[in-house]
Amino acid sequence: MTERVEAVARRVAAGGVVVLSGAGLSTESGIPDYRGPSGVARRHTPMTYQTFTGDAAARRRYWARSHLGWRLMARAAPNDGHRAVARLQHAGLVDAVITQNVDGLHTTAGSPRVVELHGRLDEVVCLDCGNLTSREELDRRLREANPGFTAAVTAVNPDGDVELPDAAVAAFRVVDCGFCRGGMLKPDVVFFGETVPAPRVARCFDLVERARLLLVLGSSLTVMSGRRFVLRAAKRDVPVVIVNQGPTRGDGYAALTVDAPLGRFLPALADRLVAAPLDVLS
């Protein structure tokens, strides 16, 4: 792996790097991805915005599953890959992180400039009045509305819900917005079939266009939501380096691709480029 680390280090050393991260960076924190080695795409269909807003039964099922899944997600901690990215930021080599993940682990790891493309699971928005509340507050209200609700969790999914049998969620009670008293609550994340806010996309395009290098970490780039930034980089002659386990749909645009586990590769990269650990730099 030393040669591959050295090849990426030569490109990152000049700075001006923007990172685009995906679910593969969080797998070592216990959060599976959809399409990588721990992927669940073949057995799990993510909730769509249209189904969530239009089907009360599906919405109840989502909140019952997510109510339990949130407890697992909330316990997830940054891994060595997240911390390595933060070290590179604090050293001035990485200017910003664009993440497709909704787990907030880049920020927890100490990264100062993070654009969370798809939002965060730890915030909840009312679709009627727009009020934002914390997931902790919603968790408290759901516990009060569903005393004694327990179910065996068989697997947690990348979007924060878990696998549960239908019988386990039949009696689950969903709560409405406590601010406007009746509005529909939704995690403040972009569901499949939903559009990323235009100003957020524009900010990401601007970061990519100003970058000296786009470094893709742990993303298969299967979905256009992330792949568009690789396409924009290629159009503007910004070099692209991809580090991922398995092939990606952006490989044809990359100046360099590396197939490696991020939890090992990124700390080695940071060690190669940064002398001091994050707690000294921050």
XYZ file of C-alpha atoms in Angstrom, residues 63-75 121-124 133-149 160 172-173 175-176 185:
40
model
C -40.510 6.343 12.003
C -40.785 3.085 13.951
C -37.687 1.725 12.252
C -35.834 5.017 12.383
C -36.717 5.487 16.054
C -34.667 2.417 16.892
C -32.057 2.993 14.197
C -31.346 6.509 15.440
C -30.102 5.138 18.747
C -27.512 3.079 16.876
C -26.536 5.969 14.601
C -26.234 8.353 17.559
C -23.670 6.041 19.146
C -30.101 12.834 10.632
C -29.721 14.630 13.959
C -32.123 17.377 12.884
C -35.858 17.180 12.133
C -35.815 20.663 16.078
C -33.172 18.273 17.327
C -33.456 14.542 16.885
C -32.926 14.179 20.621
C -36.117 16.149 21.256
C -38.066 14.017 18.783
C -36.648 10.871 20.358
C -37.947 12.014 23.744
C -41.423 12.679 22.343
C -41.546 9.349 20.513
C -40.534 7.509 23.676
C -43.367 9.211 25.547
C -45.861 8.372 22.801
C -44.718 4.742 22.594
C -43.957 3.504 26.123
C -42.643 -0.016 26.100
C -41.955 -0.079 22.356
C -30.550 5.471 9.736
C -46.355 2.576 16.680
C -47.587 6.160 17.161
C -45.992 12.470 16.536
C -46.614 15.739 14.699
C -42.164 15.856 10.639
